[in-house]
Short mmCIF file of N, CA and C in Angstrom, two decimals:
data_model
loop_
_atom_site.label_atom_id
_atom_site.label_comp_id
_atom_site.label_asym_id
_atom_site.label_seq_id
_atom_site.Cartn_x
_atom_site.Cartn_y
_atom_site.Cartn_z
N MET A 53 -4.73 -15.37 -0.07
CA MET A 53 -3.77 -14.70 0.80
C MET A 53 -4.23 -13.31 1.20
N LEU A 54 -5.09 -12.70 0.40
CA LEU A 54 -5.61 -11.38 0.74
C LEU A 54 -7.11 -11.50 1.02
N ARG A 55 -7.54 -10.80 2.06
CA ARG A 55 -8.96 -10.80 2.41
C ARG A 55 -9.33 -9.41 2.90
N ALA A 56 -10.63 -9.13 2.84
CA ALA A 56 -11.12 -7.84 3.34
C ALA A 56 -10.88 -7.75 4.84
N ALA A 57 -10.45 -6.59 5.29
CA ALA A 57 -10.27 -6.36 6.72
C ALA A 57 -11.62 -6.25 7.40
N GLU A 58 -11.63 -6.54 8.68
CA GLU A 58 -12.83 -6.45 9.53
C GLU A 58 -12.47 -5.69 10.80
N PRO A 59 -13.46 -5.21 11.53
CA PRO A 59 -13.15 -4.50 12.78
C PRO A 59 -12.27 -5.31 13.74
N GLY A 60 -12.39 -6.62 13.71
CA GLY A 60 -11.55 -7.46 14.56
C GLY A 60 -10.07 -7.39 14.20
N ASP A 61 -9.75 -6.84 13.04
CA ASP A 61 -8.35 -6.70 12.61
C ASP A 61 -7.71 -5.39 13.08
N PHE A 62 -8.50 -4.51 13.66
CA PHE A 62 -7.97 -3.18 14.00
C PHE A 62 -6.76 -3.25 14.94
N ALA A 63 -6.77 -4.15 15.90
CA ALA A 63 -5.63 -4.27 16.83
C ALA A 63 -4.36 -4.64 16.05
N PHE A 64 -4.49 -5.54 15.08
CA PHE A 64 -3.35 -5.90 14.24
C PHE A 64 -2.87 -4.69 13.44
N LEU A 65 -3.79 -3.97 12.83
CA LEU A 65 -3.43 -2.79 12.03
C LEU A 65 -2.67 -1.77 12.89
N HIS A 66 -3.16 -1.53 14.08
CA HIS A 66 -2.48 -0.58 14.98
C HIS A 66 -1.09 -1.09 15.36
N SER A 67 -0.97 -2.37 15.64
CA SER A 67 0.33 -2.91 16.05
C SER A 67 1.36 -2.77 14.95
N VAL A 68 0.94 -2.97 13.71
CA VAL A 68 1.87 -2.81 12.58
C VAL A 68 2.22 -1.33 12.40
N ALA A 69 1.22 -0.48 12.41
CA ALA A 69 1.47 0.95 12.21
C ALA A 69 2.35 1.54 13.31
N ARG A 70 2.32 0.96 14.49
CA ARG A 70 3.12 1.46 15.62
C ARG A 70 4.51 0.84 15.70
N ASN A 71 4.83 -0.04 14.76
CA ASN A 71 6.15 -0.66 14.72
C ASN A 71 7.20 0.44 14.54
N PRO A 72 8.19 0.51 15.43
CA PRO A 72 9.20 1.58 15.32
C PRO A 72 9.93 1.60 13.98
N ASP A 73 10.03 0.45 13.30
CA ASP A 73 10.68 0.42 11.99
C ASP A 73 9.92 1.23 10.94
N TYR A 74 8.64 1.49 11.20
CA TYR A 74 7.81 2.20 10.24
C TYR A 74 7.49 3.63 10.66
N ALA A 75 8.09 4.10 11.71
CA ALA A 75 7.73 5.42 12.26
C ALA A 75 7.81 6.53 11.22
N ARG A 76 8.72 6.43 10.28
CA ARG A 76 8.86 7.49 9.26
C ARG A 76 7.97 7.28 8.05
N PHE A 77 7.31 6.11 7.96
CA PHE A 77 6.59 5.78 6.73
C PHE A 77 5.11 5.49 6.90
N VAL A 78 4.69 5.01 8.07
CA VAL A 78 3.31 4.56 8.24
C VAL A 78 2.66 5.32 9.40
N GLU A 79 1.53 5.89 9.13
CA GLU A 79 0.78 6.62 10.16
C GLU A 79 -0.29 5.71 10.76
N ASP A 80 -0.41 5.72 12.07
CA ASP A 80 -1.48 4.99 12.74
C ASP A 80 -2.71 5.89 12.74
N VAL A 81 -3.84 5.35 12.32
CA VAL A 81 -5.07 6.12 12.29
C VAL A 81 -6.07 5.51 13.27
N SER A 82 -7.06 6.28 13.63
CA SER A 82 -8.04 5.86 14.64
C SER A 82 -8.96 4.76 14.12
N ASP A 83 -9.63 4.10 15.05
CA ASP A 83 -10.64 3.10 14.68
C ASP A 83 -11.75 3.72 13.85
N ALA A 84 -12.08 4.98 14.14
CA ALA A 84 -13.13 5.65 13.37
C ALA A 84 -12.73 5.79 11.90
N VAL A 85 -11.48 6.14 11.65
CA VAL A 85 -11.00 6.25 10.27
C VAL A 85 -10.99 4.88 9.61
N LEU A 86 -10.51 3.87 10.33
CA LEU A 86 -10.51 2.51 9.78
C LEU A 86 -11.92 2.05 9.44
N THR A 87 -12.87 2.36 10.31
CA THR A 87 -14.27 2.00 10.07
C THR A 87 -14.79 2.71 8.82
N ASP A 88 -14.42 3.97 8.66
CA ASP A 88 -14.82 4.70 7.45
C ASP A 88 -14.28 4.00 6.19
N TYR A 89 -13.03 3.53 6.25
CA TYR A 89 -12.47 2.81 5.11
C TYR A 89 -13.30 1.56 4.79
N LEU A 90 -13.71 0.84 5.83
CA LEU A 90 -14.49 -0.38 5.63
C LEU A 90 -15.86 -0.10 5.02
N ASN A 91 -16.42 1.04 5.32
CA ASN A 91 -17.78 1.38 4.90
C ASN A 91 -17.87 2.18 3.60
N ASP A 92 -16.74 2.69 3.13
CA ASP A 92 -16.74 3.53 1.93
C ASP A 92 -16.39 2.68 0.71
N PRO A 93 -17.26 2.61 -0.30
CA PRO A 93 -16.99 1.76 -1.47
C PRO A 93 -15.81 2.23 -2.32
N GLN A 94 -15.28 3.41 -2.04
CA GLN A 94 -14.10 3.88 -2.77
C GLN A 94 -12.81 3.29 -2.22
N TYR A 95 -12.89 2.55 -1.10
CA TYR A 95 -11.72 1.98 -0.45
C TYR A 95 -11.83 0.47 -0.31
N ALA A 96 -10.69 -0.18 -0.30
CA ALA A 96 -10.60 -1.61 0.04
C ALA A 96 -9.43 -1.77 1.00
N LEU A 97 -9.74 -2.02 2.25
CA LEU A 97 -8.72 -2.27 3.27
C LEU A 97 -8.56 -3.78 3.35
N VAL A 98 -7.36 -4.28 3.10
CA VAL A 98 -7.14 -5.72 3.02
C VAL A 98 -6.05 -6.18 3.98
N ILE A 99 -6.19 -7.44 4.37
CA ILE A 99 -5.21 -8.11 5.23
C ILE A 99 -4.52 -9.18 4.39
N TRP A 100 -3.20 -9.23 4.49
CA TRP A 100 -2.41 -10.24 3.80
C TRP A 100 -2.06 -11.31 4.81
N GLU A 101 -2.42 -12.55 4.51
CA GLU A 101 -2.18 -13.66 5.44
C GLU A 101 -1.23 -14.69 4.85
N ARG A 102 -0.46 -15.30 5.74
CA ARG A 102 0.37 -16.46 5.41
C ARG A 102 0.18 -17.46 6.54
N ASP A 103 -0.01 -18.70 6.20
CA ASP A 103 -0.20 -19.77 7.19
C ASP A 103 -1.32 -19.43 8.18
N GLY A 104 -2.39 -18.78 7.68
CA GLY A 104 -3.55 -18.49 8.49
C GLY A 104 -3.40 -17.35 9.47
N ALA A 105 -2.28 -16.62 9.40
CA ALA A 105 -2.06 -15.50 10.32
C ALA A 105 -1.84 -14.21 9.53
N PRO A 106 -2.33 -13.08 10.04
CA PRO A 106 -2.11 -11.81 9.34
C PRO A 106 -0.63 -11.43 9.38
N LYS A 107 -0.12 -11.03 8.22
CA LYS A 107 1.29 -10.65 8.11
C LYS A 107 1.47 -9.24 7.56
N GLY A 108 0.40 -8.64 7.04
CA GLY A 108 0.51 -7.31 6.50
C GLY A 108 -0.86 -6.75 6.16
N PHE A 109 -0.88 -5.49 5.78
CA PHE A 109 -2.14 -4.84 5.39
C PHE A 109 -1.87 -3.82 4.30
N ALA A 110 -2.93 -3.44 3.61
CA ALA A 110 -2.84 -2.38 2.61
C ALA A 110 -4.21 -1.75 2.44
N LEU A 111 -4.18 -0.54 1.96
CA LEU A 111 -5.40 0.19 1.64
C LEU A 111 -5.35 0.58 0.17
N PHE A 112 -6.38 0.19 -0.57
CA PHE A 112 -6.55 0.62 -1.95
C PHE A 112 -7.58 1.75 -1.93
N SER A 113 -7.39 2.75 -2.76
CA SER A 113 -8.37 3.84 -2.85
C SER A 113 -8.63 4.20 -4.31
N GLY A 114 -9.71 4.94 -4.51
CA GLY A 114 -10.09 5.35 -5.85
C GLY A 114 -10.91 4.31 -6.58
N LEU A 115 -11.45 3.34 -5.84
CA LEU A 115 -12.26 2.31 -6.48
C LEU A 115 -13.48 2.97 -7.11
N GLY A 116 -13.84 2.51 -8.28
CA GLY A 116 -14.97 3.09 -8.99
C GLY A 116 -14.59 4.25 -9.88
N SER A 117 -13.31 4.56 -9.97
CA SER A 117 -12.87 5.63 -10.86
C SER A 117 -13.27 5.30 -12.30
N PRO A 118 -13.84 6.27 -13.04
CA PRO A 118 -14.23 6.01 -14.42
C PRO A 118 -13.07 5.50 -15.29
N ALA A 119 -11.86 5.92 -15.00
CA ALA A 119 -10.70 5.50 -15.78
C ALA A 119 -10.09 4.19 -15.26
N GLY A 120 -10.62 3.68 -14.15
CA GLY A 120 -10.08 2.45 -13.59
C GLY A 120 -8.75 2.64 -12.89
N THR A 121 -8.50 3.85 -12.42
CA THR A 121 -7.26 4.16 -11.73
C THR A 121 -7.42 3.87 -10.25
N VAL A 122 -6.57 3.01 -9.71
CA VAL A 122 -6.63 2.61 -8.31
C VAL A 122 -5.30 2.92 -7.66
N GLU A 123 -5.35 3.55 -6.49
CA GLU A 123 -4.14 3.85 -5.74
C GLU A 123 -3.92 2.78 -4.67
N LEU A 124 -2.69 2.33 -4.57
CA LEU A 124 -2.27 1.43 -3.50
C LEU A 124 -1.55 2.27 -2.46
N ARG A 125 -2.10 2.30 -1.24
CA ARG A 125 -1.54 3.18 -0.22
C ARG A 125 -1.62 2.52 1.15
N ARG A 126 -0.97 3.11 2.13
CA ARG A 126 -0.97 2.61 3.51
C ARG A 126 -0.70 1.11 3.55
N LEU A 127 0.46 0.69 3.12
CA LEU A 127 0.77 -0.72 3.14
C LEU A 127 1.97 -0.97 4.03
N ALA A 128 1.93 -2.09 4.74
CA ALA A 128 3.03 -2.45 5.63
C ALA A 128 2.93 -3.92 6.01
N LEU A 129 4.08 -4.50 6.24
CA LEU A 129 4.19 -5.86 6.76
C LEU A 129 4.35 -5.81 8.27
N ALA A 130 3.90 -6.85 8.93
CA ALA A 130 4.04 -6.90 10.39
C ALA A 130 5.50 -6.89 10.81
N GLU A 131 6.35 -7.48 9.99
CA GLU A 131 7.77 -7.57 10.31
C GLU A 131 8.59 -7.02 9.15
N ALA A 132 9.32 -5.96 9.41
CA ALA A 132 10.18 -5.38 8.38
C ALA A 132 11.41 -6.26 8.19
N GLY A 133 11.84 -6.38 6.94
CA GLY A 133 13.07 -7.12 6.66
C GLY A 133 12.95 -8.62 6.81
N GLY A 134 11.74 -9.15 6.79
CA GLY A 134 11.55 -10.59 6.97
C GLY A 134 11.59 -11.39 5.69
N GLY A 135 11.87 -10.75 4.56
CA GLY A 135 11.97 -11.46 3.30
C GLY A 135 10.65 -11.73 2.60
N MET A 136 9.58 -11.10 3.07
CA MET A 136 8.27 -11.34 2.46
C MET A 136 7.80 -10.20 1.56
N GLY A 137 8.59 -9.15 1.42
CA GLY A 137 8.16 -7.97 0.67
C GLY A 137 7.78 -8.24 -0.76
N ARG A 138 8.57 -9.04 -1.47
CA ARG A 138 8.29 -9.32 -2.89
C ARG A 138 6.96 -10.05 -3.04
N ALA A 139 6.71 -11.07 -2.22
CA ALA A 139 5.45 -11.81 -2.29
C ALA A 139 4.27 -10.90 -1.93
N PHE A 140 4.47 -10.07 -0.92
CA PHE A 140 3.42 -9.15 -0.46
C PHE A 140 3.03 -8.17 -1.58
N ILE A 141 4.00 -7.51 -2.17
CA ILE A 141 3.72 -6.53 -3.22
C ILE A 141 3.17 -7.21 -4.47
N THR A 142 3.67 -8.39 -4.79
CA THR A 142 3.15 -9.13 -5.94
C THR A 142 1.67 -9.45 -5.73
N ASP A 143 1.32 -9.92 -4.55
CA ASP A 143 -0.08 -10.24 -4.27
C ASP A 143 -0.96 -8.99 -4.31
N LEU A 144 -0.45 -7.87 -3.77
CA LEU A 144 -1.22 -6.63 -3.81
C LEU A 144 -1.42 -6.15 -5.24
N ARG A 145 -0.37 -6.19 -6.02
CA ARG A 145 -0.46 -5.77 -7.42
C ARG A 145 -1.50 -6.62 -8.16
N ASP A 146 -1.39 -7.94 -8.01
CA ASP A 146 -2.30 -8.85 -8.70
C ASP A 146 -3.74 -8.64 -8.23
N TYR A 147 -3.94 -8.42 -6.95
CA TYR A 147 -5.27 -8.16 -6.39
C TYR A 147 -5.87 -6.90 -7.01
N GLY A 148 -5.05 -5.88 -7.18
CA GLY A 148 -5.51 -4.64 -7.79
C GLY A 148 -6.10 -4.85 -9.17
N PHE A 149 -5.46 -5.71 -9.95
CA PHE A 149 -5.94 -5.97 -11.30
C PHE A 149 -7.02 -7.05 -11.34
N GLU A 150 -6.77 -8.17 -10.66
CA GLU A 150 -7.69 -9.32 -10.76
C GLU A 150 -9.00 -9.12 -10.01
N VAL A 151 -8.93 -8.55 -8.82
CA VAL A 151 -10.12 -8.44 -7.97
C VAL A 151 -10.76 -7.06 -8.08
N LEU A 152 -9.93 -6.02 -8.05
CA LEU A 152 -10.47 -4.66 -8.06
C LEU A 152 -10.68 -4.11 -9.46
N GLY A 153 -10.19 -4.79 -10.48
CA GLY A 153 -10.43 -4.39 -11.86
C GLY A 153 -9.68 -3.15 -12.31
N ALA A 154 -8.54 -2.87 -11.71
CA ALA A 154 -7.77 -1.67 -12.06
C ALA A 154 -7.31 -1.73 -13.52
N GLU A 155 -7.31 -0.60 -14.15
CA GLU A 155 -6.66 -0.44 -15.45
C GLU A 155 -5.28 0.16 -15.26
N CYS A 156 -5.14 0.94 -14.19
CA CYS A 156 -3.86 1.52 -13.80
C CYS A 156 -3.78 1.46 -12.28
N LEU A 157 -2.71 0.86 -11.78
CA LEU A 157 -2.46 0.79 -10.35
C LEU A 157 -1.27 1.69 -10.06
N TRP A 158 -1.45 2.61 -9.12
CA TRP A 158 -0.36 3.53 -8.83
C TRP A 158 -0.13 3.63 -7.33
N LEU A 159 1.04 4.14 -6.98
CA LEU A 159 1.41 4.33 -5.58
C LEU A 159 2.46 5.43 -5.52
N ASP A 160 2.72 5.87 -4.31
CA ASP A 160 3.84 6.76 -4.11
C ASP A 160 4.74 6.18 -3.03
N VAL A 161 5.99 6.57 -3.07
CA VAL A 161 6.97 6.10 -2.10
C VAL A 161 7.90 7.27 -1.79
N VAL A 162 8.23 7.44 -0.51
CA VAL A 162 9.10 8.55 -0.13
C VAL A 162 10.47 8.36 -0.78
N THR A 163 11.09 9.46 -1.12
CA THR A 163 12.36 9.42 -1.86
C THR A 163 13.49 8.83 -1.03
N ASP A 164 13.36 8.81 0.29
CA ASP A 164 14.42 8.23 1.11
C ASP A 164 14.15 6.76 1.45
N ASN A 165 13.34 6.10 0.62
CA ASN A 165 13.10 4.66 0.76
C ASN A 165 13.44 3.98 -0.58
N PRO A 166 14.73 4.02 -0.97
CA PRO A 166 15.10 3.47 -2.28
C PRO A 166 14.89 1.96 -2.38
N ARG A 167 14.94 1.27 -1.26
CA ARG A 167 14.73 -0.18 -1.28
C ARG A 167 13.31 -0.51 -1.77
N ALA A 168 12.32 0.21 -1.24
CA ALA A 168 10.94 -0.02 -1.67
C ALA A 168 10.77 0.38 -3.14
N LYS A 169 11.32 1.51 -3.52
CA LYS A 169 11.20 1.96 -4.91
C LYS A 169 11.78 0.93 -5.86
N HIS A 170 12.93 0.39 -5.52
CA HIS A 170 13.56 -0.63 -6.36
C HIS A 170 12.67 -1.87 -6.49
N LEU A 171 12.06 -2.30 -5.39
CA LEU A 171 11.17 -3.46 -5.42
C LEU A 171 9.98 -3.20 -6.32
N TYR A 172 9.34 -2.04 -6.18
CA TYR A 172 8.19 -1.70 -7.02
C TYR A 172 8.59 -1.72 -8.51
N GLU A 173 9.72 -1.12 -8.82
CA GLU A 173 10.17 -1.09 -10.21
C GLU A 173 10.49 -2.49 -10.72
N ASP A 174 11.07 -3.31 -9.86
CA ASP A 174 11.39 -4.69 -10.23
C ASP A 174 10.13 -5.49 -10.53
N LEU A 175 9.01 -5.08 -9.93
CA LEU A 175 7.73 -5.76 -10.15
C LEU A 175 6.87 -5.08 -11.22
N GLY A 176 7.48 -4.20 -12.00
CA GLY A 176 6.82 -3.65 -13.17
C GLY A 176 6.30 -2.23 -13.06
N PHE A 177 6.37 -1.63 -11.90
CA PHE A 177 5.91 -0.25 -11.75
C PHE A 177 6.92 0.68 -12.42
N GLN A 178 6.40 1.70 -13.10
CA GLN A 178 7.23 2.68 -13.80
C GLN A 178 7.23 4.00 -13.03
N HIS A 179 8.40 4.61 -12.94
CA HIS A 179 8.51 5.92 -12.27
C HIS A 179 7.88 6.98 -13.16
N GLU A 180 6.90 7.70 -12.62
CA GLU A 180 6.22 8.74 -13.39
C GLU A 180 6.72 10.13 -13.07
N GLY A 181 7.24 10.32 -11.87
CA GLY A 181 7.73 11.64 -11.50
C GLY A 181 7.92 11.75 -10.00
N THR A 182 8.36 12.91 -9.58
CA THR A 182 8.61 13.17 -8.17
C THR A 182 7.81 14.39 -7.73
N LEU A 183 7.11 14.24 -6.65
CA LEU A 183 6.35 15.34 -6.06
C LEU A 183 7.17 15.89 -4.90
N ARG A 184 7.51 17.17 -4.99
CA ARG A 184 8.37 17.76 -3.97
C ARG A 184 7.57 18.25 -2.78
N ALA A 185 8.12 17.98 -1.57
CA ALA A 185 7.53 18.45 -0.31
C ALA A 185 6.03 18.18 -0.26
N ARG A 186 5.63 16.93 -0.48
CA ARG A 186 4.22 16.61 -0.66
C ARG A 186 3.56 15.89 0.50
N TRP A 187 4.34 15.25 1.36
CA TRP A 187 3.71 14.45 2.42
C TRP A 187 4.31 14.80 3.78
N LYS A 188 3.44 15.14 4.71
CA LYS A 188 3.88 15.40 6.07
C LYS A 188 3.87 14.07 6.83
N ARG A 189 5.03 13.65 7.26
CA ARG A 189 5.18 12.37 7.95
C ARG A 189 4.57 12.43 9.35
N PRO A 190 4.34 11.26 9.93
CA PRO A 190 3.82 11.23 11.30
C PRO A 190 4.71 12.00 12.29
N ALA A 191 6.02 12.03 12.04
CA ALA A 191 6.94 12.73 12.93
C ALA A 191 6.93 14.25 12.72
N GLY A 192 6.28 14.71 11.64
CA GLY A 192 6.15 16.13 11.42
C GLY A 192 6.98 16.71 10.29
N ASP A 193 8.04 16.00 9.85
CA ASP A 193 8.84 16.52 8.74
C ASP A 193 8.11 16.27 7.43
N VAL A 194 8.53 16.97 6.40
CA VAL A 194 7.87 16.88 5.10
C VAL A 194 8.80 16.15 4.13
N ALA A 195 8.22 15.23 3.35
CA ALA A 195 9.01 14.38 2.46
C ALA A 195 8.58 14.55 1.01
N ASP A 196 9.54 14.30 0.11
CA ASP A 196 9.27 14.22 -1.32
C ASP A 196 8.78 12.80 -1.62
N LEU A 197 7.99 12.67 -2.68
CA LEU A 197 7.43 11.38 -3.06
C LEU A 197 7.72 11.05 -4.51
N HIS A 198 8.11 9.80 -4.77
CA HIS A 198 8.16 9.29 -6.13
C HIS A 198 6.78 8.70 -6.43
N VAL A 199 6.25 8.96 -7.61
CA VAL A 199 5.00 8.36 -8.06
C VAL A 199 5.34 7.28 -9.07
N LEU A 200 4.79 6.08 -8.86
CA LEU A 200 5.01 4.95 -9.75
C LEU A 200 3.67 4.34 -10.13
N SER A 201 3.60 3.74 -11.31
CA SER A 201 2.37 3.10 -11.73
C SER A 201 2.67 1.92 -12.64
N ILE A 202 1.66 1.07 -12.78
CA ILE A 202 1.71 -0.03 -13.72
C ILE A 202 0.34 -0.13 -14.37
N LEU A 203 0.32 -0.30 -15.69
CA LEU A 203 -0.92 -0.43 -16.44
C LEU A 203 -1.30 -1.91 -16.55
N ARG A 204 -2.57 -2.15 -16.72
CA ARG A 204 -3.05 -3.53 -16.89
C ARG A 204 -2.30 -4.23 -18.03
N SER A 205 -2.10 -3.54 -19.14
CA SER A 205 -1.42 -4.15 -20.30
C SER A 205 0.02 -4.53 -19.95
N GLU A 206 0.68 -3.73 -19.11
CA GLU A 206 2.05 -4.07 -18.69
C GLU A 206 2.04 -5.27 -17.74
N TRP A 207 1.06 -5.29 -16.86
CA TRP A 207 0.94 -6.40 -15.92
C TRP A 207 0.65 -7.70 -16.65
N GLN A 208 -0.23 -7.65 -17.66
CA GLN A 208 -0.57 -8.84 -18.41
C GLN A 208 0.59 -9.33 -19.27
N GLY A 209 1.41 -8.38 -19.73
CA GLY A 209 2.53 -8.73 -20.60
C GLY A 209 3.63 -9.42 -19.86
#
């Protein structure tokens, strides 16, 4: 269900990032930045597919960390509210451990997205803390972030 992104996926990535439902949460980046992600071994840009069609994307970063700490970032589904969020996040979490070899998988979520935070926690992520005024959104306002993580031992348990 998850595969490495390719330059041919850039139009899909842009279409998802430009979805008005995500305007406060997902930033659209240039093809040059996407290409850098594909070429940098510290990143894994992946496409989530169902029935042979792309349905979402995510970016993992921090690959190769000596501690095995991997960040899950820039993730979105093509359709918000379509009932696929749990399967999407489960597949991303499992990919982080099974394929990328994470010992700790972490992410952040804006404090005004309690639905996403609840889903992450329901799938085993633990709230580690809140970073105040830490992320400048695409619209220009600044948001607080919750930091959540799950350890390999928790995932295996």
